PDB file of C-alpha atoms in Angstrom:
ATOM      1  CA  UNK X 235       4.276  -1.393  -2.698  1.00  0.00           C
ATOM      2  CA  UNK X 236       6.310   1.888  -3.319  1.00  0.00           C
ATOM      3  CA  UNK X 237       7.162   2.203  -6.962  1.00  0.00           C
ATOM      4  CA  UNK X 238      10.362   0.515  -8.418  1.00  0.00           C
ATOM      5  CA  UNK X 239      10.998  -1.598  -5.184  1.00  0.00           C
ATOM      6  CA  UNK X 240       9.771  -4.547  -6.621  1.00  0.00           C
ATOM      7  CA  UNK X 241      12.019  -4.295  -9.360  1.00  0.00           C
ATOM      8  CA  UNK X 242      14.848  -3.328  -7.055  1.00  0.00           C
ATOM      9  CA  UNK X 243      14.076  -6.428  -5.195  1.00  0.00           C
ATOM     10  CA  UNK X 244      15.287  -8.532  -7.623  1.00  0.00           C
ATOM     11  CA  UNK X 245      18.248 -10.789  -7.223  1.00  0.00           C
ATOM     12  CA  UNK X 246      17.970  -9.514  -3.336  1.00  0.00           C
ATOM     13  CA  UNK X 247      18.375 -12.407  -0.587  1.00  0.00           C
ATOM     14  CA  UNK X 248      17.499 -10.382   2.338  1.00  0.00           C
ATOM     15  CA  UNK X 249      16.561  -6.590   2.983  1.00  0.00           C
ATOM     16  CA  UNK X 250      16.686  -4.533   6.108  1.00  0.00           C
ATOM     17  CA  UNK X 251      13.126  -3.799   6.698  1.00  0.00           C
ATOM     18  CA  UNK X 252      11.117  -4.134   9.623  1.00  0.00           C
ATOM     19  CA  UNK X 253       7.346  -5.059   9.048  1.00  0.00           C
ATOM     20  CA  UNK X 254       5.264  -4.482  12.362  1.00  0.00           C
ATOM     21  CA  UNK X 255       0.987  -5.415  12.026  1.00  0.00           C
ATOM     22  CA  UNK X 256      -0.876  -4.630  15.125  1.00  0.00           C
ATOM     23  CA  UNK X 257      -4.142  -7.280  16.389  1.00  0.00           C
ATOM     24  CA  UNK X 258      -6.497  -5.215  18.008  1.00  0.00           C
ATOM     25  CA  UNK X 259     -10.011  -6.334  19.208  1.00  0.00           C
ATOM     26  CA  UNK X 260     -11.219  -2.868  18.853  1.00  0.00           C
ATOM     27  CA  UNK X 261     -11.651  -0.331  16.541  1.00  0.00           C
ATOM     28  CA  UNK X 262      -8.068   2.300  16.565  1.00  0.00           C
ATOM     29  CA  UNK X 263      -8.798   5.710  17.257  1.00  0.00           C
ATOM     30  CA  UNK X 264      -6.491   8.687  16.161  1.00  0.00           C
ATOM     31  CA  UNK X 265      -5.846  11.508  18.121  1.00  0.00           C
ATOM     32  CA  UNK X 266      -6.539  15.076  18.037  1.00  0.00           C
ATOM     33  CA  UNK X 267      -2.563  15.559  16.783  1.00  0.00           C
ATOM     34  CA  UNK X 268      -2.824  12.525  14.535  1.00  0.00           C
ATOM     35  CA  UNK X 269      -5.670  13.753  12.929  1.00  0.00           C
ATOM     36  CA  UNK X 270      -3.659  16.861  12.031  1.00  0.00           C
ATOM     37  CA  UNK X 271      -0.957  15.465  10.795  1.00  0.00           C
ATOM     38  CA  UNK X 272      -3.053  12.633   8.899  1.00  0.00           C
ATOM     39  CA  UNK X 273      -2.951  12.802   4.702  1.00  0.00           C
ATOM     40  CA  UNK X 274      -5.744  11.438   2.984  1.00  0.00           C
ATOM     41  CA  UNK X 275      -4.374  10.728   0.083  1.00  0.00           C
ATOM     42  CA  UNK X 276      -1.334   8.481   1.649  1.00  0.00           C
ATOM     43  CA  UNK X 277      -2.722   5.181   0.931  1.00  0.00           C
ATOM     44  CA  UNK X 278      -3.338   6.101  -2.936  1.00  0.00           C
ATOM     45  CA  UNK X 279      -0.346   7.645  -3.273  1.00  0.00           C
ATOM     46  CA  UNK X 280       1.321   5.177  -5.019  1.00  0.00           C
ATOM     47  CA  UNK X 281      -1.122   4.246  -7.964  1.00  0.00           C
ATOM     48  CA  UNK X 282      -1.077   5.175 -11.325  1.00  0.00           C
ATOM     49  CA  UNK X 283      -4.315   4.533 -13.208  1.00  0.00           C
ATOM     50  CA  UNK X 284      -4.238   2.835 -16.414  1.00  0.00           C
ATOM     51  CA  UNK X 285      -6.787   1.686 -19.362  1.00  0.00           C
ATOM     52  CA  UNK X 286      -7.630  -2.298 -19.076  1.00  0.00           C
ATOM     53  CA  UNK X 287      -6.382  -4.133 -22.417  1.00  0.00           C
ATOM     54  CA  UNK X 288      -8.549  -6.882 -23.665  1.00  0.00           C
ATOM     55  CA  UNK X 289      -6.302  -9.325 -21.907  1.00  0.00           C
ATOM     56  CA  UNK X 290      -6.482  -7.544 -19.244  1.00  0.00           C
ATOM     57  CA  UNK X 291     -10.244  -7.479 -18.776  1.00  0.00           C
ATOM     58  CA  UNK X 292     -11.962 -10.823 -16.602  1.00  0.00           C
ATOM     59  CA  UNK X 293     -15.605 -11.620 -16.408  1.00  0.00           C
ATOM     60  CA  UNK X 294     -16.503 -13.195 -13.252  1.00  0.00           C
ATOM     61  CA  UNK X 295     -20.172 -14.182 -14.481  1.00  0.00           C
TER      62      UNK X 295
END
């Protein structure tokens, strides 16, 4: 999620978006361009890190 569009969301019935997943039975390759043009970072872009607080902190043993 992109920061404040959950919030913005709110109250919304609809929105004009357009979601699109590909299926592939193979691994995607990128091209010589799209390897270029590709940022790294992109899929992190978004988070913030934070310090757990004690109710935020789980045990799973």
């Amino acid at each position: 999620p992109q920061p404040g569009l959950a919030e913005k969301a709110i109250g919304l019935h609809e929105t004009g978006e357009l979601a699109v997943m590909c299926d592939t039975f193979n691994p995607l390759k990128l091209s010589k361009l799209a390897l270029e043009l590709d940022d790294g970072k992109y899929a992190l872009s978004w988070y913030e890190p934070h310090e757990p607080t004690e109710a935020g902190l789980t045990s799973h043993l």
